[in-house]
Tab-separated table of C-alpha atoms and ligand atoms in Angstrom:
chain	number	residue	atom	x	y	z
A	68	MET	CA	6.273	29.344	27.291
A	69	SER	CA	6.076	32.908	28.664
A	70	GLN	CA	5.351	33.468	32.345
A	71	ASN	CA	1.980	35.247	32.237
A	72	ASN	CA	-0.784	35.177	34.779
A	73	VAL	CA	-3.478	32.940	33.340
A	74	THR	CA	-6.631	31.310	34.650
A	75	ARG	CA	-6.415	27.538	35.088
A	76	ALA	CA	-9.265	25.072	35.685
A	77	VAL	CA	-7.948	23.137	38.690
A	78	VAL	CA	-9.447	19.895	40.075
A	79	ILE	CA	-10.518	20.580	43.667
A	80	GLY	CA	-12.787	17.590	44.255
A	81	HIS	CA	-13.626	14.137	42.945
A	82	GLY	CA	-16.247	11.477	43.590
A	83	HIS	CA	-17.824	8.405	42.071
A	84	TYR	CA	-20.731	6.054	42.429
A	85	LEU	CA	-21.316	2.480	41.297
A	86	PRO	CA	-24.714	0.773	41.486
A	87	GLU	CA	-24.993	-1.954	44.107
A	88	ARG	CA	-25.548	-4.886	41.761
A	89	VAL	CA	-22.315	-6.540	40.620
A	90	VAL	CA	-22.527	-8.930	37.669
A	91	GLU	CA	-19.652	-11.406	37.262
A	92	ASN	CA	-18.703	-12.749	33.800
A	93	GLU	CA	-19.955	-16.180	34.821
A	94	GLU	CA	-23.546	-14.891	34.900
A	95	PHE	CA	-23.559	-14.420	31.081
A	96	THR	CA	-22.701	-18.084	30.503
A	97	LYS	CA	-26.215	-19.014	31.671
A	98	THR	CA	-27.836	-17.357	28.648
A	99	LEU	CA	-25.069	-16.913	26.052
A	100	ASP	CA	-22.440	-18.989	24.246
A	101	THR	CA	-19.565	-17.264	26.049
A	102	SER	CA	-17.069	-17.864	28.861
A	103	HIS	CA	-15.256	-15.993	31.625
A	104	GLU	CA	-11.991	-16.910	29.847
A	105	TRP	CA	-13.082	-15.363	26.527
A	106	ILE	CA	-14.296	-12.125	28.143
A	107	VAL	CA	-11.160	-11.689	30.302
A	108	SER	CA	-8.664	-12.602	27.589
A	109	ARG	CA	-10.268	-10.369	24.905
A	110	SER	CA	-11.249	-7.387	27.065
A	111	GLY	CA	-9.792	-7.646	30.592
A	112	ILE	CA	-13.300	-7.329	32.051
A	113	GLU	CA	-14.155	-9.550	35.053
A	114	ARG	CA	-17.277	-7.862	36.411
A	115	ARG	CA	-19.446	-4.759	35.994
A	116	HIS	CA	-22.190	-2.962	37.916
A	117	PHE	CA	-25.770	-2.652	36.653
A	118	ALA	CA	-28.238	-0.024	37.849
A	119	ALA	CA	-31.309	-1.268	39.722
A	120	GLU	CA	-34.757	-0.995	38.198
A	121	GLY	CA	-35.851	2.628	38.553
A	122	GLU	CA	-32.283	3.829	39.173
A	123	THR	CA	-31.515	6.379	36.456
A	124	THR	CA	-28.442	8.056	35.012
A	125	SER	CA	-29.251	11.275	36.895
A	126	ASN	CA	-29.457	9.288	40.163
A	127	LEU	CA	-25.975	7.825	39.599
A	128	ALA	CA	-24.672	11.263	38.579
A	129	SER	CA	-26.126	12.927	41.680
A	130	HIS	CA	-24.486	10.354	43.985
A	131	ALA	CA	-21.113	11.029	42.336
A	132	ALA	CA	-21.713	14.803	42.485
A	133	ARG	CA	-22.473	14.705	46.220
A	134	ALA	CA	-19.309	12.659	46.824
A	135	ALA	CA	-17.260	15.223	44.863
A	136	LEU	CA	-18.789	18.127	46.845
A	137	ALA	CA	-17.948	16.356	50.125
A	138	ASN	CA	-14.410	15.693	48.904
A	139	ALA	CA	-13.982	19.389	47.987
A	140	GLY	CA	-15.634	20.624	51.194
A	141	LEU	CA	-18.174	22.622	49.174
A	142	SER	CA	-21.951	22.890	49.150
A	143	ALA	CA	-24.013	22.557	45.954
A	144	GLU	CA	-24.734	26.297	46.017
A	145	ASP	CA	-21.022	26.966	45.439
A	146	LEU	CA	-21.323	25.647	41.856
A	147	ASP	CA	-21.720	27.970	38.848
A	148	ALA	CA	-22.247	25.224	36.271
A	149	ILE	CA	-22.849	21.485	35.849
A	150	VAL	CA	-21.757	19.680	32.687
A	151	VAL	CA	-22.830	16.044	32.317
A	152	ALA	CA	-21.340	13.736	29.700
A	153	THR	CA	-23.819	10.980	28.868
A	154	SER	CA	-25.351	9.056	25.971
A	155	THR	CA	-27.952	7.369	28.176
A	156	PRO	CA	-30.060	10.231	29.579
A	157	ASP	CA	-33.111	9.583	31.777
A	158	LEU	CA	-35.317	11.227	29.128
A	159	THR	CA	-34.749	12.670	25.668
A	160	PHE	CA	-34.984	16.011	27.430
A	161	PRO	CA	-34.532	17.861	29.751
A	162	SER	CA	-30.825	17.302	30.230
A	163	VAL	CA	-29.417	15.042	32.933
A	164	GLY	CA	-27.508	18.165	34.014
A	165	THR	CA	-30.687	19.980	35.019
A	166	MET	CA	-31.951	16.872	36.833
A	167	VAL	CA	-28.704	16.699	38.817
A	168	GLN	CA	-28.943	20.426	39.536
A	169	ASP	CA	-32.364	19.813	41.098
A	170	GLN	CA	-31.411	16.592	42.921
A	171	ILE	CA	-28.336	18.086	44.632
A	172	GLY	CA	-29.827	21.591	45.106
A	173	ALA	CA	-27.286	23.507	43.033
A	174	THR	CA	-29.632	26.472	42.771
A	175	LYS	CA	-27.064	28.878	41.311
A	176	ALA	CA	-25.681	26.572	38.605
A	177	TYR	CA	-26.647	26.447	34.939
A	178	ALA	CA	-26.575	22.899	33.591
A	179	PHE	CA	-26.395	21.025	30.314
A	180	ASP	CA	-25.271	17.733	28.740
A	181	VAL	CA	-22.483	16.872	26.317
A	182	GLN	CA	-22.878	13.822	24.071
A	183	ALA	CA	-19.703	12.362	22.591
A	184	VAL	CA	-20.342	8.763	23.680
A	185	CYS	CA	-17.239	7.104	25.189
A	186	ALA	CA	-15.181	10.264	24.549
A	187	GLY	CA	-17.856	12.312	26.321
A	188	PHE	CA	-15.913	13.045	29.497
A	189	VAL	CA	-12.899	14.335	27.580
A	190	PHE	CA	-15.212	16.612	25.550
A	191	ALA	CA	-17.023	17.740	28.732
A	192	LEU	CA	-13.718	18.505	30.503
A	193	ALA	CA	-12.552	20.565	27.521
A	194	ASN	CA	-15.853	22.481	27.503
A	195	ALA	CA	-15.762	23.085	31.258
A	196	ASN	CA	-12.185	24.312	30.877
A	197	ALA	CA	-13.355	26.743	28.175
A	198	LEU	CA	-16.119	28.058	30.463
A	199	ILE	CA	-13.569	28.685	33.191
A	200	VAL	CA	-10.768	30.271	31.155
A	201	SER	CA	-13.286	32.521	29.359
A	202	GLY	CA	-14.682	33.729	32.690
A	203	GLN	CA	-18.176	32.234	32.237
A	204	ALA	CA	-17.907	30.123	35.406
A	205	LYS	CA	-15.653	29.878	38.453
A	206	ARG	CA	-16.627	26.423	39.713
A	207	VAL	CA	-17.870	23.699	37.387
A	208	MET	CA	-19.012	20.182	38.276
A	209	VAL	CA	-18.094	17.854	35.398
A	210	ILE	CA	-19.796	14.470	35.503
A	211	GLY	CA	-19.666	11.340	33.359
A	212	ALA	CA	-22.690	9.116	34.032
A	213	GLU	CA	-24.167	6.192	32.119
A	214	THR	CA	-26.674	3.356	32.292
A	215	PHE	CA	-25.471	1.419	29.236
A	216	SER	CA	-27.224	-1.707	30.576
A	217	ARG	CA	-30.429	-0.063	29.279
A	218	ILE	CA	-29.262	-0.123	25.623
A	219	MET	CA	-27.811	-3.652	25.543
A	220	ASP	CA	-29.113	-6.351	23.215
A	221	TRP	CA	-28.851	-9.275	25.644
A	222	THR	CA	-28.708	-11.739	22.733
A	223	ASP	CA	-25.575	-10.093	21.222
A	224	ARG	CA	-22.584	-11.685	22.958
A	225	GLY	CA	-20.208	-9.360	21.072
A	226	THR	CA	-21.469	-6.312	23.013
A	227	CYS	CA	-23.589	-7.113	26.073
A	228	VAL	CA	-20.703	-8.606	28.084
A	229	LEU	CA	-18.589	-5.458	27.691
A	230	PHE	CA	-20.535	-2.565	29.191
A	231	GLY	CA	-21.488	-1.407	32.684
A	232	ASP	CA	-23.162	1.427	34.598
A	233	GLY	CA	-21.669	4.080	36.876
A	234	ALA	CA	-20.790	7.729	37.384
A	235	GLY	CA	-17.783	9.853	38.261
A	236	ALA	CA	-17.440	13.567	38.933
A	237	LEU	CA	-14.760	16.234	39.173
A	238	ILE	CA	-15.108	19.794	40.428
A	239	LEU	CA	-13.005	22.334	38.548
A	240	GLU	CA	-12.233	25.756	40.005
A	241	ALA	CA	-10.738	28.875	38.387
A	242	GLN	CA	-7.330	29.512	39.952
A	243	PRO	CA	-4.477	31.768	38.852
A	244	GLY	CA	-1.539	30.093	37.116
A	245	ALA	CA	1.830	31.253	35.822
A	246	GLY	CA	1.081	30.078	32.285
A	247	THR	CA	3.680	27.315	32.378
A	248	SER	CA	3.333	23.529	32.290
A	249	ASP	CA	4.175	23.497	36.020
A	250	ASP	CA	0.746	24.999	36.758
A	251	ARG	CA	-1.896	22.825	38.368
A	252	GLY	CA	-5.097	22.388	36.338
A	253	ILE	CA	-5.939	21.687	32.714
A	254	LEU	CA	-2.895	22.411	30.548
A	255	SER	CA	-4.157	21.366	27.100
A	256	THR	CA	-6.915	19.600	25.220
A	257	ASP	CA	-7.161	17.828	21.852
A	258	LEU	CA	-10.572	16.929	20.386
A	259	ASN	CA	-11.301	15.060	17.126
A	260	SER	CA	-14.252	13.580	15.219
A	261	ASP	CA	-14.714	11.599	12.016
A	262	GLY	CA	-18.401	11.070	11.259
A	263	ARG	CA	-17.643	8.831	8.273
A	264	HIS	CA	-17.229	5.973	10.762
A	265	ARG	CA	-20.681	6.231	12.343
A	266	ASP	CA	-21.550	2.628	11.388
A	267	LEU	CA	-18.766	1.147	13.530
A	268	LEU	CA	-20.476	2.001	16.823
A	269	TYR	CA	-24.019	3.337	17.106
A	270	VAL	CA	-27.435	2.812	18.644
A	271	ASP	CA	-30.082	1.556	16.213
A	272	GLY	CA	-32.890	3.786	17.476
A	273	GLY	CA	-33.602	7.402	18.257
A	274	VAL	CA	-36.147	10.186	18.474
A	275	SER	CA	-36.218	11.214	14.811
A	276	THR	CA	-35.819	7.739	13.312
A	277	THR	CA	-37.504	4.862	15.133
A	278	GLY	CA	-38.989	6.759	18.047
A	279	THR	CA	-37.363	4.207	20.379
A	280	ALA	CA	-34.177	4.234	22.453
A	281	GLY	CA	-32.618	1.416	20.398
A	282	TYR	CA	-29.762	-1.003	21.105
A	283	LEU	CA	-26.011	-0.600	20.879
A	284	ARG	CA	-24.360	-2.047	17.766
A	285	MET	CA	-20.585	-2.323	17.408
A	286	GLN	CA	-18.042	-3.700	14.979
A	287	GLY	CA	-15.653	-4.280	17.853
A	288	ASN	CA	-12.554	-5.297	15.905
A	289	GLN	CA	-12.869	-2.229	13.620
A	290	VAL	CA	-13.243	0.136	16.589
A	291	PHE	CA	-10.255	-1.617	18.184
A	292	ARG	CA	-8.108	-0.842	15.134
A	293	HIS	CA	-9.011	2.866	15.220
A	294	ALA	CA	-8.540	3.040	19.001
A	295	VAL	CA	-4.966	1.781	19.067
A	296	GLU	CA	-3.986	4.116	16.243
A	297	LYS	CA	-5.822	7.271	17.371
A	298	LEU	CA	-5.455	7.263	21.164
A	299	ALA	CA	-1.675	7.493	21.354
A	300	ALA	CA	-1.743	10.155	18.604
A	301	THR	CA	-4.258	12.396	20.421
A	302	ALA	CA	-2.380	11.991	23.731
A	303	GLU	CA	0.884	12.963	22.015
A	304	THR	CA	-0.775	15.971	20.343
A	305	ALA	CA	-2.254	17.166	23.655
A	306	LEU	CA	1.135	16.772	25.372
A	307	ALA	CA	2.854	18.716	22.579
A	308	LYS	CA	0.257	21.512	22.914
A	309	ALA	CA	1.228	21.758	26.621
A	310	GLY	CA	4.928	21.795	25.696
A	311	LEU	CA	5.443	18.416	27.363
A	312	SER	CA	6.677	14.973	26.341
A	313	GLY	CA	5.638	11.469	27.388
A	314	ASP	CA	8.501	11.015	29.853
A	315	LYS	CA	7.004	13.746	32.087
A	316	VAL	CA	3.686	11.875	32.504
A	317	ASP	CA	2.933	10.428	35.951
A	318	TRP	CA	-0.402	8.813	35.075
A	319	ILE	CA	-2.320	7.832	31.990
A	320	VAL	CA	-5.998	7.606	32.908
A	321	PRO	CA	-7.513	6.069	29.764
A	322	HIS	CA	-11.066	5.294	28.773
A	323	GLN	CA	-11.638	1.794	30.145
A	324	ALA	CA	-12.951	-0.219	27.178
A	325	ASN	CA	-10.396	-2.976	26.763
A	326	ILE	CA	-7.153	-3.830	28.610
A	327	ARG	CA	-5.446	-4.622	25.287
A	328	ILE	CA	-6.201	-1.119	23.963
A	329	ILE	CA	-4.970	0.384	27.246
A	330	GLN	CA	-1.727	-1.649	27.094
A	331	GLY	CA	-1.187	-0.861	23.396
A	332	THR	CA	-1.629	2.878	23.967
A	333	ALA	CA	0.708	2.928	26.983
A	334	LYS	CA	3.331	1.070	24.948
A	335	LYS	CA	3.055	3.556	22.066
A	336	LEU	CA	3.465	6.410	24.559
A	337	GLY	CA	6.530	4.659	26.036
A	338	LEU	CA	5.037	4.322	29.516
A	339	PRO	CA	4.968	1.172	31.686
A	340	MET	CA	1.635	-0.148	32.974
A	341	GLU	CA	2.627	0.969	36.509
A	342	ASN	CA	1.843	4.492	35.293
A	343	VAL	CA	-1.650	3.607	34.099
A	344	ILE	CA	-4.837	3.619	36.191
A	345	VAL	CA	-6.837	0.509	35.282
A	346	THR	CA	-10.389	-0.179	36.470
A	347	VAL	CA	-11.775	-2.038	33.446
A	348	GLN	CA	-11.627	-5.375	35.311
A	349	ASP	CA	-14.154	-4.171	37.902
A	350	HIS	CA	-16.291	-1.657	35.989
A	351	GLY	CA	-16.395	-2.905	32.378
A	352	ASN	CA	-16.857	-0.191	29.767
A	353	THR	CA	-18.948	2.567	31.377
A	354	SER	CA	-18.592	4.874	28.343
A	355	ALA	CA	-18.434	8.556	29.434
A	356	ALA	CA	-18.267	7.532	33.103
A	357	SER	CA	-15.107	5.453	32.797
A	358	ILE	CA	-12.484	8.219	33.019
A	359	PRO	CA	-13.982	10.130	35.980
A	360	LEU	CA	-14.545	6.775	37.707
A	361	ALA	CA	-10.897	5.840	37.157
A	362	LEU	CA	-9.692	9.297	38.266
A	363	SER	CA	-11.786	9.194	41.424
A	364	VAL	CA	-10.813	5.596	42.262
A	365	GLY	CA	-7.139	6.413	41.548
A	366	ALA	CA	-7.276	9.453	43.835
A	367	ALA	CA	-9.157	7.590	46.573
A	368	GLU	CA	-6.500	4.816	46.467
A	369	GLY	CA	-3.780	7.450	46.934
A	370	LYS	CA	-2.238	6.897	43.491
A	371	LEU	CA	-2.996	10.355	42.043
A	372	LYS	CA	-1.232	13.002	44.097
A	373	ARG	CA	-1.315	16.785	43.989
A	374	GLY	CA	1.070	17.972	41.276
A	375	ASP	CA	1.047	14.718	39.261
A	376	LEU	CA	0.895	15.105	35.469
A	377	VAL	CA	-2.146	13.212	34.172
A	378	VAL	CA	-3.157	12.378	30.588
A	379	THR	CA	-6.713	11.231	29.934
A	380	GLU	CA	-7.674	9.850	26.519
A	381	ALA	CA	-10.799	8.275	25.023
A	382	ILE	CA	-12.442	7.165	21.776
A	383	GLY	CA	-15.999	6.140	21.009
A	384	GLY	CA	-18.988	6.326	18.705
A	385	GLY	CA	-18.854	8.970	16.003
A	386	LEU	CA	-16.052	8.354	15.849
A	387	ALA	CA	-15.113	10.978	18.429
A	388	TRP	CA	-11.828	10.953	20.314
A	389	GLY	CA	-9.523	13.207	22.280
A	390	ALA	CA	-7.206	13.795	25.214
A	391	VAL	CA	-6.833	16.219	28.106
A	392	VAL	CA	-3.534	16.929	29.865
A	393	LEU	CA	-3.839	18.205	33.418
A	394	ARG	CA	-1.777	18.595	36.535
A	395	TRP	CA	-3.677	17.100	39.501
B	225	UT7	O1	-15.796	2.278	24.277
B	225	UT7	C1	-16.024	2.614	22.960
B	225	UT7	C2	-15.023	2.021	22.088
B	225	UT7	N1	-15.143	0.591	22.089
B	225	UT7	C3	-14.049	-0.132	22.105
B	225	UT7	O2	-12.969	0.391	22.230
B	225	UT7	C4	-14.186	-1.603	21.906
B	225	UT7	C5	-13.140	-2.046	20.941
B	225	UT7	N2	-13.173	-3.456	20.616
B	225	UT7	C6	-12.885	-4.427	21.493
B	225	UT7	O3	-12.693	-4.201	22.664
B	225	UT7	C7	-12.734	-5.830	20.943
B	225	UT7	O4	-12.805	-5.773	19.550
B	225	UT7	C8	-13.795	-6.815	21.475
B	225	UT7	C9	-13.525	-7.137	22.934
B	225	UT7	C10	-15.178	-6.219	21.305
B	225	UT7	C11	-13.745	-8.123	20.693
B	225	UT7	O5	-12.432	-8.667	20.671
B	225	UT7	P1	-11.756	-9.135	19.302
B	225	UT7	O6	-10.479	-9.745	19.657
B	225	UT7	O7	-11.726	-7.931	18.387
B	225	UT7	O8	-12.742	-10.240	18.786
B	225	UT7	P2	-13.621	-10.300	17.442
B	225	UT7	O9	-14.720	-9.276	17.491
B	225	UT7	O10	-12.716	-10.255	16.260
B	225	UT7	O11	-14.277	-11.716	17.594
B	225	UT7	C12	-13.495	-12.912	17.616
B	225	UT7	C13	-14.408	-14.115	17.795
B	225	UT7	C14	-15.579	-14.144	16.835
B	225	UT7	O12	-15.762	-15.471	16.431
B	225	UT7	P3	-15.255	-15.998	14.999
B	225	UT7	O13	-15.971	-15.127	13.992
B	225	UT7	O14	-13.769	-15.771	15.006
B	225	UT7	O15	-15.661	-17.420	14.997
B	225	UT7	C15	-16.759	-13.718	17.682
B	225	UT7	O16	-17.976	-14.264	17.209
B	225	UT7	O17	-14.994	-14.127	19.114
B	225	UT7	C16	-16.409	-14.315	19.029
B	225	UT7	N3	-17.071	-13.652	20.136
B	225	UT7	C17	-17.255	-14.225	21.337
B	225	UT7	N4	-16.955	-15.470	21.797
B	225	UT7	C18	-17.277	-15.755	23.073
B	225	UT7	C19	-17.547	-12.384	20.192
B	225	UT7	N5	-18.066	-12.156	21.414
B	225	UT7	C20	-17.890	-13.273	22.145
B	225	UT7	C21	-18.207	-13.647	23.454
B	225	UT7	N6	-17.866	-14.868	23.884
B	225	UT7	N7	-18.804	-12.784	24.337
């Protein structure tokens, strides 16, 4: 790669928020034919957080945003844009982004949402990167925030034990780079969709159909099959676009849906589990919030260090899937 001065979107702050209420697997056995053993062995999930009554996606997102601002040593007025990845907005409109803008007082930022379900944060990161490299923003808050507990069918044991609520946020800043893979910041992105598979994972309600929010429906084993196959492929493609190979990766920070998918993807990429940030046991599947939650937890625990090469990858409803390669 030639050594040209380029603009890179560099992570300068991170934060996360989890609702207070923790629900252990055992709690589901009171109302469903399920067990802690089944949930752990099939998914790796031990507990998840659920938002309190009246606590909305924008509330969770704003908590995470404030934590990221504090971590970066910035005030909300330093932001040019806010991009929120969510499939569980407070209202059909306006966007959660504009609600966060108001709640944190980011008076100079334009704000909008990105909806790519569990792949939402990867899509939002890629869009924020595009805003920065094209000169449309210098500092962008990118948030993944969800209240999936609000779209659970509590009688469907195949889905309701898997999901949780939470939010994570990164702040990206335009910084000069040399144009090589040694630069800090986002180095490459790879985004994909295949709408033929919409029936594998969807919500059975919506504005222009039922006029209701609906409930999540999933053919879990079918999604599983696609996930194992597509996640390693998109991570490898993103690495190749950055001129890098798997052996250079310090951390995989995957979407946290299922420990078996995470292990299978790491194996395909030739990386040991020591190089993978795993939070699925404590958070469950928080859809678009899972990657920024894992990044923020990994950084707070001192695992992610400045200069580390990080690959994030996710797949979800659509299907939509993708990966982002960045140097922390
Ligand atoms: O984040 C977006 C993308 N989503 C994903 O990546 C999720 C991908 N899928 C998965 O994580 C897994 O497919 C699941 C964890 C959802 C399910 O694991 P599985 O090994 O694929 O199980 P299965 O769906 O094939 O079900 C096996 C059995 C079934 O019983 P029969 O038909 O074999 O008698 C289910 O009825 O397990 C049964 N089952 C349960 N048993 C106890 C399903 N849910 C439960 C439950 N407790 N909660």
